[in-house]
């Protein structure tokens, strides 16, 4: 776990861009220092007026200082903003890379909407840190110090009055900043919670509509938005107090200087031109003081963002080492495997041997642990005890990319990604050509679908494949897995949404694959796996029986009950 303070992590985010930050900061500093010459040039104009001399020289110098300082400061500001965008981009790319390499178990317990908020809104706050939080803060402090030094040369008495006011304001800022930091963190967390609520509703959009739950989901999102508003208002309040303190300090100092300075001019202790220049410096202080105050605000927001980003960055990652290795059908073995989700045990000492090649089916009641076995084979999760092995090697000793490259996996809900049909089919095998794609489509009876689509393989399938039927999505997922030419094929209820004709055709494909590939199938419809080489009956996380369909009908009561219910249902449905 990264134990570094948040401020060191924040510096680490900016460090790769330090040259651009320093370059832009120096330009901004030169522009700010040029502003310090403006009151002196104005004093020269006033003195020239008093002597009755020519104004062209002093006004020319003043114009040059103003325009030159503006150009230099603008250039520095652009360079800093450009660098700040680069900082945000690098942080997003790093965070996205980590999110996609998180272990499945970690993602299961987190909220996707909150994770997206950390990538989008939290990283955006780093933009202000790279500009205001570092460079503007330092430059503002330098310019502020320079102005104070020049004011001291003009009149130490007026400087003393000014500094007294600034010290009081600095003390008030020290009290405000910790409260601002806490408000920032709460506000950002509230935005993440709001994103999670909305993501839940959008992720089940059709269910929301079909259930007439729009009002309830709107209310839930409204409550989350209300919490975000509450914390946002709290943050705004402390930001307002911070900004007001900076503005008020200059106004109070102006009144003090005007009173004290006017008395000194009246007493002949200082010329009126010096008072004017001092007042100009005082007004000029508004900008660097505001820079320092905004920098402190941006710094607190950036620290809060870094803390939230680091919560993701310290989570355990999967190792992407290894590559796809071709080979013959793989064997599978489980030896006294135990696993649970949290405190709920799922597998209770499962032992099983599956030789290479052939089809093995897993059946049993819901919650028996069938899908969990697949998750352990893919190393989405790791067994708490026992050994899960492929080709006799513990899956924890396999290079992860090599292990998953040997496995084709079709999930129960057959997810389809937004994009073209071609993109979805090649998702697990990006090097596959159209000839290979069409061969797989023919095996899964999708060639007719491609011919009917307006743009063939390049047709967009919509968000989560909404333009395809449930059966089509399932066959696309199967075709995607087959295109990878796996040594081990995992089918989790892969035929649940197919009609009888397509199910029979796909069964022929799977039977053919089983001659050269090890196929593991989870099935609730026993009619699809009666011809399997072996059927594993799971109940309450334990292997109850293993055998062929005929053997299990004779020796296992649970299997007989499952078969009787299933076949009766099929007869009633006319299957």
Coordinates of C-alpha atoms in Angstrom, one line a residue:
X1 CA 0.0 0.0 0.0
X2 CA 1.2 3.5 -0.9
X3 CA 1.8 5.2 2.5
X4 CA 3.2 8.5 1.0
X5 CA 1.4 11.7 2.1
X6 CA -1.1 13.0 -0.4
X7 CA 1.0 16.1 -1.2
X8 CA 3.9 13.9 -2.2
X9 CA 1.7 11.9 -4.5
X10 CA 0.4 15.1 -6.0
X11 CA 3.9 16.3 -6.7
X12 CA 4.6 12.9 -8.3
X13 CA 1.7 13.5 -10.7
X14 CA 3.1 16.8 -11.8
X15 CA 6.8 15.8 -11.8
X16 CA 7.0 14.3 -15.3
X17 CA 5.9 17.7 -16.6
X18 CA 8.2 19.8 -14.5
X19 CA 10.1 21.4 -17.4
X20 CA 7.0 22.8 -18.9
X21 CA 5.7 23.9 -15.5
X22 CA 8.9 25.7 -14.7
X23 CA 9.0 27.3 -18.1
X24 CA 5.5 28.5 -18.0
X25 CA 6.0 29.5 -14.4
X26 CA 9.0 31.7 -15.2
X27 CA 7.1 33.4 -18.0
X28 CA 4.2 34.1 -15.7
X29 CA 6.6 35.3 -13.0
X30 CA 8.3 37.7 -15.4
X31 CA 4.8 39.0 -16.4
X32 CA 3.9 39.5 -12.8
X33 CA 7.2 41.2 -12.0
X34 CA 6.6 43.6 -14.9
X35 CA 3.5 44.6 -13.2
X36 CA 5.6 45.8 -10.2
X37 CA 7.1 48.4 -12.5
X38 CA 3.8 50.0 -13.4
X39 CA 3.4 52.0 -10.1
X40 CA 6.9 53.3 -10.5
X41 CA 6.2 54.3 -14.1
X42 CA 3.0 56.0 -12.9
X43 CA 5.0 57.8 -10.2
X44 CA 7.4 59.1 -12.9
X45 CA 4.4 60.4 -14.9
X46 CA 3.1 62.3 -11.8
X47 CA 6.6 63.7 -11.0
X48 CA 6.9 64.8 -14.7
X49 CA 3.6 66.6 -14.4
X50 CA 4.8 68.3 -11.2
X51 CA 7.9 69.5 -13.0
X52 CA 6.1 70.5 -16.1
X53 CA 8.3 68.2 -18.2
X54 CA 7.5 66.1 -21.2
X55 CA 5.2 63.1 -20.6
X56 CA 6.2 61.1 -23.8
X57 CA 9.1 59.3 -22.2
X58 CA 7.3 58.2 -19.0
X59 CA 4.1 57.3 -20.8
X60 CA 6.1 55.3 -23.4
X61 CA 7.8 53.4 -20.7
X62 CA 4.5 52.7 -18.9
X63 CA 2.9 51.5 -22.2
X64 CA 5.8 49.2 -22.9
X65 CA 5.7 47.7 -19.4
X66 CA 2.0 47.1 -19.6
X67 CA 2.0 45.5 -23.1
X68 CA 5.2 43.6 -22.6
X69 CA 4.0 42.2 -19.3
X70 CA 0.6 41.2 -20.7
X71 CA 2.2 39.3 -23.7
X72 CA 4.7 37.4 -21.5
X73 CA 2.1 36.6 -18.8
X74 CA -0.4 35.4 -21.5
X75 CA 2.3 33.1 -23.1
X76 CA 3.1 31.7 -19.6
X77 CA -0.6 31.1 -18.8
X78 CA -1.2 29.3 -22.1
X79 CA 1.8 27.0 -21.5
X80 CA 0.7 26.2 -18.0
X81 CA -2.9 25.5 -19.1
X82 CA -1.6 23.2 -21.8
X83 CA 0.6 21.4 -19.3
X84 CA -2.2 21.1 -16.9
X85 CA -4.3 19.4 -19.5
X86 CA -1.4 17.0 -20.1
X87 CA -1.3 16.3 -16.4
X88 CA -5.0 15.5 -16.4
X89 CA -4.7 13.2 -19.4
X90 CA -1.8 11.3 -17.9
X91 CA -3.6 10.8 -14.7
X92 CA -6.7 9.6 -16.5
X93 CA -4.8 7.2 -18.6
X94 CA -3.0 5.7 -15.6
X95 CA -6.2 5.4 -13.6
X96 CA -8.1 3.8 -16.4
X97 CA -5.3 1.4 -17.0
X98 CA -5.4 0.4 -13.3
X99 CA -9.2 0.1 -13.3
X100 CA -9.2 -2.3 -16.2
X101 CA -6.5 -4.4 -14.5
X102 CA -8.3 -4.6 -11.1
X103 CA -9.3 -8.1 -9.9
X104 CA -12.8 -9.0 -10.6
X105 CA -13.6 -9.4 -6.9
X106 CA -12.5 -5.8 -6.2
X107 CA -14.8 -4.5 -9.0
X108 CA -17.7 -6.6 -7.7
X109 CA -17.7 -4.7 -4.3
X110 CA -17.2 -1.2 -5.8
X111 CA -19.7 1.1 -7.5
X112 CA -19.0 1.6 -11.2
X113 CA -20.5 5.1 -11.1
X114 CA -18.1 6.2 -8.3
X115 CA -15.1 4.7 -10.2
X116 CA -16.1 6.7 -13.3
X117 CA -16.4 9.9 -11.2
X118 CA -12.8 9.4 -10.0
X119 CA -11.6 9.1 -13.6
X120 CA -13.7 12.1 -14.9
X121 CA -14.4 14.8 -12.2
X122 CA -11.7 14.0 -9.7
X123 CA -8.9 14.1 -12.3
X124 CA -10.2 17.4 -13.6
X125 CA -9.3 19.0 -10.3
X126 CA -5.6 18.3 -11.1
X127 CA -5.8 20.9 -13.8
X128 CA -6.1 23.7 -11.2
X129 CA -3.3 22.2 -9.1
X130 CA -0.9 22.2 -12.0
X131 CA -1.6 25.9 -12.6
X132 CA -3.0 27.7 -9.6
X133 CA -1.9 25.2 -7.0
X134 CA 1.8 25.3 -7.8
X135 CA 2.9 28.0 -10.2
X136 CA 0.4 30.7 -9.5
X137 CA 0.8 30.1 -5.8
X138 CA 4.6 30.4 -5.9
X139 CA 4.5 33.3 -8.4
X140 CA 1.9 35.1 -6.3
X141 CA 4.0 34.8 -3.2
X142 CA 7.1 36.1 -5.1
X143 CA 5.3 39.0 -6.6
X144 CA 3.7 39.7 -3.2
X145 CA 7.1 39.7 -1.6
X146 CA 8.5 42.0 -4.3
X147 CA 5.7 44.5 -3.9
X148 CA 6.1 44.5 -0.2
X149 CA 9.9 45.2 -0.5
X150 CA 9.3 48.1 -3.0
X151 CA 6.6 49.5 -0.7
X152 CA 9.1 49.3 2.2
X153 CA 11.5 51.5 0.3
X154 CA 8.8 54.0 -0.4
X155 CA 7.5 54.3 3.2
X156 CA 8.2 51.9 6.0
X157 CA 5.4 53.3 8.2
X158 CA 2.7 52.6 5.6
X159 CA 4.3 49.2 5.0
X160 CA 3.9 48.3 8.7
X161 CA 0.2 49.2 8.6
X162 CA -0.3 47.1 5.5
X163 CA 1.6 44.1 6.9
X164 CA -0.4 44.2 10.1
X165 CA -3.6 43.8 8.1
X166 CA -2.2 41.0 6.0
X167 CA -1.1 39.0 9.0
X168 CA -4.6 39.1 10.4
X169 CA -6.0 37.8 7.1
X170 CA -3.3 35.1 6.9
X171 CA -4.4 33.8 10.3
X172 CA -8.0 33.6 9.2
X173 CA -7.0 31.7 6.1
X174 CA -5.1 29.2 8.2
X175 CA -8.4 28.5 10.0
X176 CA -10.4 28.2 6.8
X177 CA -8.2 25.9 4.7
X178 CA -8.7 22.7 6.8
X179 CA -12.4 23.1 6.6
X180 CA -12.2 23.7 2.9
X181 CA -10.2 20.5 2.5
X182 CA -12.8 18.4 4.3
X183 CA -15.6 20.1 2.3
X184 CA -13.9 19.3 -1.0
X185 CA -13.5 15.7 -0.2
X186 CA -17.1 15.3 0.9
X187 CA -18.3 17.1 -2.2
X188 CA -16.3 14.9 -4.5
X189 CA -17.5 11.7 -2.8
X190 CA -21.1 12.9 -3.1
X191 CA -20.7 13.4 -6.8
X192 CA -19.3 9.8 -7.1
X193 CA -22.4 8.5 -5.2
X194 CA -24.7 10.4 -7.5
X195 CA -23.0 8.8 -10.5
X196 CA -23.4 5.4 -9.0
X197 CA -27.1 5.9 -8.5
X198 CA -27.5 7.1 -12.1
X199 CA -25.3 4.3 -13.5
X200 CA -27.5 1.7 -11.8
X201 CA -30.6 3.1 -13.4
X202 CA -29.1 3.4 -16.9
X203 CA -27.6 0.0 -16.7
X204 CA -31.1 -1.5 -16.3
X205 CA -32.9 1.1 -18.4
X206 CA -35.4 -1.3 -19.9
X207 CA -36.2 -2.9 -16.5
X208 CA -36.8 0.6 -15.1
X209 CA -39.2 1.4 -17.9
X210 CA -41.0 -2.0 -17.7
X211 CA -41.4 -1.7 -14.0
X212 CA -42.7 1.8 -14.1
X213 CA -39.9 2.8 -11.7
X214 CA -39.0 6.1 -13.4
X215 CA -40.3 8.2 -10.5
X216 CA -38.6 6.1 -7.9
X217 CA -35.3 6.1 -9.7
X218 CA -35.7 9.9 -10.3
X219 CA -36.3 10.3 -6.6
X220 CA -33.2 8.3 -5.6
X221 CA -31.1 10.2 -8.1
X222 CA -32.6 13.4 -6.7
X223 CA -31.7 12.5 -3.2
X224 CA -28.1 11.8 -4.3
X225 CA -28.1 15.1 -6.2
X226 CA -29.3 16.8 -3.1
X227 CA -26.5 15.4 -1.0
X228 CA -24.0 16.5 -3.7
X229 CA -25.6 20.0 -3.6
X230 CA -25.4 20.2 0.2
X231 CA -21.7 19.4 0.2
X232 CA -21.1 21.6 -2.9
X233 CA -22.7 24.5 -1.1
X234 CA -20.5 23.8 2.0
X235 CA -17.5 23.9 -0.2
X236 CA -18.7 27.1 -1.9
X237 CA -19.2 28.7 1.5
X238 CA -15.6 28.1 2.6
X239 CA -14.3 29.2 -0.9
X240 CA -16.3 32.4 -0.6
X241 CA -14.9 33.0 2.9
X242 CA -11.4 32.4 1.5
X243 CA -11.9 34.8 -1.4
X244 CA -13.6 37.4 0.7
X245 CA -10.7 37.4 3.2
X246 CA -8.3 38.1 0.4
X247 CA -10.4 40.9 -1.0
X248 CA -11.2 42.4 2.4
X249 CA -7.6 42.5 3.4
X250 CA -6.7 44.9 0.5
X251 CA -9.8 47.1 1.2
X252 CA -9.0 47.4 4.8
X253 CA -5.3 48.1 4.1
X254 CA -6.4 50.7 1.5
X255 CA -8.4 52.6 4.1
X256 CA -5.6 52.4 6.7
X257 CA -3.0 53.6 4.2
X258 CA -5.2 56.3 2.8
X259 CA -5.7 57.7 6.4
X260 CA -2.2 57.3 7.6
X261 CA -0.7 58.3 4.2
X262 CA -2.9 61.4 3.9
X263 CA -1.8 62.6 7.3
X264 CA 1.9 62.1 6.3
X265 CA 1.4 64.0 3.0
X266 CA -0.3 66.8 4.9
X267 CA 2.6 66.9 7.4
X268 CA 5.1 67.0 4.6
X269 CA 6.7 63.6 5.5
X270 CA 6.2 62.1 2.0
X271 CA 5.4 63.5 -1.5
X272 CA 1.9 62.9 -3.0
X273 CA 3.5 60.9 -5.9
X274 CA 4.8 58.4 -3.4
X275 CA 1.4 58.0 -1.8
X276 CA -0.2 57.5 -5.2
X277 CA 2.5 54.9 -6.1
X278 CA 2.0 53.2 -2.7
X279 CA -1.8 53.0 -3.2
X280 CA -1.2 51.6 -6.7
X281 CA 1.0 48.9 -5.2
X282 CA -1.7 48.3 -2.6
X283 CA -4.3 47.7 -5.3
X284 CA -1.8 45.6 -7.2
X285 CA -1.5 43.4 -4.2
X286 CA -5.1 42.2 -4.9
X287 CA -3.9 40.0 -7.8
X288 CA -1.0 38.1 -6.0
X289 CA -3.1 37.8 -2.8
X290 CA -5.9 36.3 -4.9
X291 CA -3.4 34.0 -6.6
X292 CA -2.2 32.7 -3.3
X293 CA -5.8 32.2 -2.0
X294 CA -6.9 30.5 -5.2
X295 CA -3.8 28.3 -5.1
X296 CA -4.6 27.2 -1.6
X297 CA -8.2 26.4 -2.6
X298 CA -7.0 24.5 -5.7
X299 CA -4.4 22.7 -3.6
X300 CA -7.0 21.5 -1.1
X301 CA -9.2 20.3 -4.0
X302 CA -6.2 18.5 -5.6
X303 CA -5.3 16.8 -2.4
X304 CA -8.9 15.5 -2.0
X305 CA -8.8 14.2 -5.6
X306 CA -5.5 12.5 -5.1
X307 CA -6.8 10.8 -1.9
X308 CA -9.8 9.4 -3.9
X309 CA -7.6 8.4 -6.8
X310 CA -5.2 6.7 -4.5
X311 CA -8.0 4.6 -3.0
X312 CA -8.2 2.9 -6.5
X313 CA -4.4 2.9 -7.1
X314 CA -3.7 0.9 -4.0
X315 CA -6.2 -1.9 -4.9
X316 CA -4.5 -5.2 -5.9
X317 CA -4.1 -5.7 -9.7
X318 CA -3.9 -8.6 -12.0
X319 CA -0.6 -9.3 -13.7
X320 CA -0.8 -9.1 -17.5
X321 CA 2.4 -11.1 -18.1
X322 CA 2.5 -13.9 -20.7
X323 CA 0.8 -14.4 -24.0
X324 CA -1.4 -16.7 -26.0
X325 CA 0.1 -20.1 -26.6
X326 CA -1.6 -22.6 -28.9
X327 CA -1.9 -26.2 -27.9
X328 CA -4.1 -29.3 -27.6
X329 CA -7.2 -29.6 -25.5
X330 CA -6.5 -28.8 -21.8
X331 CA -7.2 -30.9 -18.8
X332 CA -8.8 -29.5 -15.6
X333 CA -8.6 -30.6 -12.0
X334 CA -10.0 -29.2 -8.7
X335 CA -8.6 -30.6 -5.5
X336 CA -10.4 -29.8 -2.3
X337 CA -11.3 -26.3 -3.5
X338 CA -13.0 -24.0 -1.0
X339 CA -14.2 -20.5 -1.8
X340 CA -16.8 -18.0 -0.7
X341 CA -18.0 -14.4 -1.4
X342 CA -17.3 -12.5 1.8
X343 CA -18.6 -14.6 4.7
X344 CA -20.9 -16.7 2.5
X345 CA -19.2 -20.1 1.6
X346 CA -20.0 -21.3 -2.0
X347 CA -17.6 -24.2 -2.7
X348 CA -17.0 -26.6 0.2
X349 CA -14.1 -28.9 -0.7
X350 CA -14.8 -29.6 -4.4
X351 CA -12.6 -32.2 -6.0
X352 CA -12.9 -33.1 -9.7
X353 CA -10.9 -34.4 -12.6
X354 CA -11.7 -33.5 -16.2
X355 CA -9.4 -35.1 -18.8
X356 CA -8.5 -33.3 -22.0
X357 CA -11.1 -33.2 -24.7
X358 CA -14.8 -34.1 -24.6
X359 CA -17.7 -32.3 -22.9
X360 CA -18.3 -32.0 -19.2
X361 CA -21.6 -30.6 -18.0
X362 CA -22.3 -29.0 -14.6
X363 CA -25.9 -29.2 -13.3
X364 CA -27.6 -28.5 -10.0
X365 CA -29.8 -26.0 -8.2
X366 CA -29.1 -22.3 -8.4
X367 CA -26.4 -21.2 -6.0
X368 CA -24.7 -24.6 -6.1
X369 CA -21.4 -23.0 -7.2
X370 CA -21.4 -23.9 -10.9
X371 CA -20.5 -20.4 -12.2
X372 CA -18.0 -20.0 -9.4
X373 CA -16.0 -22.9 -10.7
X374 CA -15.7 -21.1 -14.1
X375 CA -14.7 -17.9 -12.3
X376 CA -11.9 -19.8 -10.5
X377 CA -10.7 -21.3 -13.8
X378 CA -10.4 -17.9 -15.3
X379 CA -8.8 -16.6 -12.1
X380 CA -11.4 -13.9 -11.7
X381 CA -11.2 -15.1 -8.1
X382 CA -8.6 -17.2 -6.3
X383 CA -9.5 -20.2 -4.2
X384 CA -9.2 -19.7 -0.5
X385 CA -8.0 -23.3 -0.1
X386 CA -7.2 -26.2 -2.4
X387 CA -5.9 -26.2 -6.0
X388 CA -7.5 -25.3 -9.3
X389 CA -5.3 -26.6 -12.1
X390 CA -5.2 -26.5 -15.9
X391 CA -3.0 -29.1 -17.6
X392 CA -1.8 -30.1 -14.1
X393 CA -0.5 -26.7 -13.3
X394 CA -2.1 -24.5 -10.6
X395 CA -3.8 -21.6 -12.3
X396 CA -1.9 -19.2 -9.9
X397 CA 1.3 -20.3 -11.5
X398 CA 0.1 -19.7 -15.1
X399 CA 1.0 -16.4 -16.7
X400 CA -2.4 -14.7 -16.6
X401 CA -2.6 -13.7 -20.2
X402 CA -1.5 -17.2 -21.3
X403 CA -4.1 -18.8 -19.1
X404 CA -6.9 -16.7 -20.4
X405 CA -5.6 -17.0 -23.9
X406 CA -6.2 -20.7 -23.7
X407 CA -9.8 -20.3 -22.5
X408 CA -12.9 -19.3 -24.4
X409 CA -15.6 -18.0 -22.1
X410 CA -19.2 -17.3 -22.8
X411 CA -21.0 -15.5 -19.9
X412 CA -24.5 -16.2 -19.0
X413 CA -25.8 -12.8 -20.1
X414 CA -23.6 -12.8 -23.3
X415 CA -22.6 -9.2 -23.1
X416 CA -22.2 -7.3 -26.4
X417 CA -20.2 -4.1 -26.6
X418 CA -21.2 -1.0 -28.4
X419 CA -19.6 -0.9 -31.8
X420 CA -19.8 -2.9 -35.0
X421 CA -20.5 -6.6 -35.3
X422 CA -17.0 -7.1 -36.6
X423 CA -15.5 -5.4 -33.6
X424 CA -17.5 -7.7 -31.3
X425 CA -16.5 -10.8 -33.1
X426 CA -12.8 -9.9 -33.1
X427 CA -12.7 -8.6 -29.6
X428 CA -10.9 -11.7 -28.2
X429 CA -9.0 -12.4 -31.5
X430 CA -8.1 -9.0 -33.0
X431 CA -5.9 -10.6 -35.7
X432 CA -8.7 -12.7 -37.2
X433 CA -9.5 -12.0 -40.9
X434 CA -12.9 -12.0 -42.6
X435 CA -12.5 -15.5 -43.9
X436 CA -12.1 -16.9 -40.3
X437 CA -15.0 -14.7 -39.1
X438 CA -17.3 -15.9 -41.8
X439 CA -16.4 -19.6 -41.1
X440 CA -17.3 -19.1 -37.4
X441 CA -20.5 -17.3 -38.3
X442 CA -21.5 -20.2 -40.5
X443 CA -20.9 -22.7 -37.6
X444 CA -23.1 -20.6 -35.3
X445 CA -25.8 -20.0 -37.9
X446 CA -25.1 -16.2 -38.0
X447 CA -24.2 -15.9 -41.7
X448 CA -27.8 -15.3 -42.6
X449 CA -27.9 -12.4 -40.0
X450 CA -24.9 -10.8 -41.6
X451 CA -26.4 -10.9 -45.0
X452 CA -29.6 -9.3 -43.7
X453 CA -27.8 -6.4 -41.9
X454 CA -27.5 -3.1 -43.9
X455 CA -23.8 -2.8 -43.5
X456 CA -22.9 -6.5 -43.0
X457 CA -20.1 -7.0 -40.5
X458 CA -19.7 -3.2 -40.2
X459 CA -23.3 -2.7 -38.9
X460 CA -23.4 -1.0 -35.5
X461 CA -25.1 -3.2 -32.9
X462 CA -26.0 -0.5 -30.4
X463 CA -25.3 -0.1 -26.7
X464 CA -25.1 -3.6 -25.2
X465 CA -26.3 -5.1 -28.5
X466 CA -29.8 -3.6 -28.4
X467 CA -30.3 -4.0 -32.1
X468 CA -29.9 -7.8 -31.8
X469 CA -32.3 -10.4 -30.4
X470 CA -31.4 -12.3 -27.2
X471 CA -30.6 -15.4 -29.2
X472 CA -28.4 -13.5 -31.7
X473 CA -26.5 -11.9 -28.9
X474 CA -25.8 -15.3 -27.4
X475 CA -24.6 -16.7 -30.7
X476 CA -22.4 -13.7 -31.3
X477 CA -20.8 -14.3 -27.9
X478 CA -20.3 -17.9 -28.8
X479 CA -18.8 -17.1 -32.2
X480 CA -16.5 -14.6 -30.4
X481 CA -15.2 -17.3 -28.1
X482 CA -14.8 -19.8 -31.0
X483 CA -12.8 -17.3 -33.1
X484 CA -10.1 -17.5 -30.4
X485 CA -9.6 -21.2 -31.0
X486 CA -9.6 -22.0 -27.3
X487 CA -8.1 -25.1 -25.7
X488 CA -10.7 -24.9 -23.0
X489 CA -14.3 -23.6 -23.7
X490 CA -16.5 -22.5 -20.9
X491 CA -20.2 -22.1 -21.7
X492 CA -22.3 -20.7 -18.9
X493 CA -26.0 -21.2 -20.0
X494 CA -24.9 -20.4 -23.5
X495 CA -28.1 -21.8 -25.2
X496 CA -30.7 -20.4 -22.8
X497 CA -32.1 -17.9 -25.3
X498 CA -31.9 -20.0 -28.4
X499 CA -34.9 -21.6 -30.1
X500 CA -35.0 -25.3 -30.6
X501 CA -33.6 -25.3 -34.1
X502 CA -30.7 -23.0 -33.3
X503 CA -30.1 -24.9 -30.1
X504 CA -29.8 -28.2 -32.0
X505 CA -27.5 -26.7 -34.5
X506 CA -25.3 -25.2 -31.8
X507 CA -25.3 -28.5 -30.0
X508 CA -23.8 -30.1 -33.1
X509 CA -21.1 -27.3 -33.2
X510 CA -20.2 -27.9 -29.5
X511 CA -20.2 -31.7 -30.0
X512 CA -17.8 -31.2 -32.9
X513 CA -15.6 -28.9 -30.8
X514 CA -15.5 -31.4 -28.0
X515 CA -13.5 -33.7 -30.3
X516 CA -10.5 -31.3 -30.2
X517 CA -11.3 -29.0 -27.3
X518 CA -12.2 -29.5 -23.6
X519 CA -15.7 -28.1 -23.3
X520 CA -17.3 -27.3 -19.9
X521 CA -21.0 -26.5 -20.0
X522 CA -23.3 -25.1 -17.3
X523 CA -26.9 -26.0 -18.1
X524 CA -30.3 -25.8 -16.5
X525 CA -31.9 -27.5 -19.6
X526 CA -30.7 -31.1 -19.2
X527 CA -31.8 -31.9 -22.7
X528 CA -28.8 -30.0 -24.1
X529 CA -26.2 -32.0 -22.2
X530 CA -27.6 -35.6 -22.1
X531 CA -24.9 -36.6 -24.5
X532 CA -22.0 -35.1 -22.5
X533 CA -19.1 -37.4 -21.7
X534 CA -19.6 -36.7 -18.0
X535 CA -22.1 -34.7 -16.0
X536 CA -21.2 -33.2 -12.6
X537 CA -24.0 -32.7 -10.1
X538 CA -23.3 -29.9 -7.7
X539 CA -25.4 -29.2 -4.6
X540 CA -24.6 -26.6 -1.8
X541 CA -21.0 -26.2 -3.0
X542 CA -20.2 -29.9 -3.1
X543 CA -19.9 -32.5 -5.8
X544 CA -22.8 -34.8 -5.3
X545 CA -22.3 -37.2 -8.2
X546 CA -20.4 -37.6 -11.5
X547 CA -21.4 -39.8 -14.4
X548 CA -23.2 -40.1 -17.7
X549 CA -26.9 -39.2 -18.1
X550 CA -27.9 -42.8 -17.9
X551 CA -25.7 -43.6 -14.9
X552 CA -26.9 -40.6 -12.9
X553 CA -30.6 -41.5 -13.6
X554 CA -29.9 -44.7 -11.8
X555 CA -27.7 -43.6 -8.9
X556 CA -28.6 -40.0 -8.0
X557 CA -32.0 -38.9 -6.7
X558 CA -31.4 -35.2 -7.2
X559 CA -30.5 -35.7 -10.8
X560 CA -33.5 -37.9 -11.4
X561 CA -35.7 -35.1 -9.9
X562 CA -34.1 -32.4 -12.1
X563 CA -34.4 -34.6 -15.2
X564 CA -38.1 -35.4 -14.5
X565 CA -39.0 -31.8 -13.9
X566 CA -37.0 -30.6 -16.9
X567 CA -38.3 -33.2 -19.4
X568 CA -41.9 -32.7 -18.2
X569 CA -41.5 -29.0 -18.8
X570 CA -40.1 -29.6 -22.3
X571 CA -43.0 -31.9 -23.2
X572 CA -45.5 -29.4 -22.0
X573 CA -43.8 -26.7 -24.0
X574 CA -43.7 -28.9 -27.1
X575 CA -39.9 -28.9 -27.2

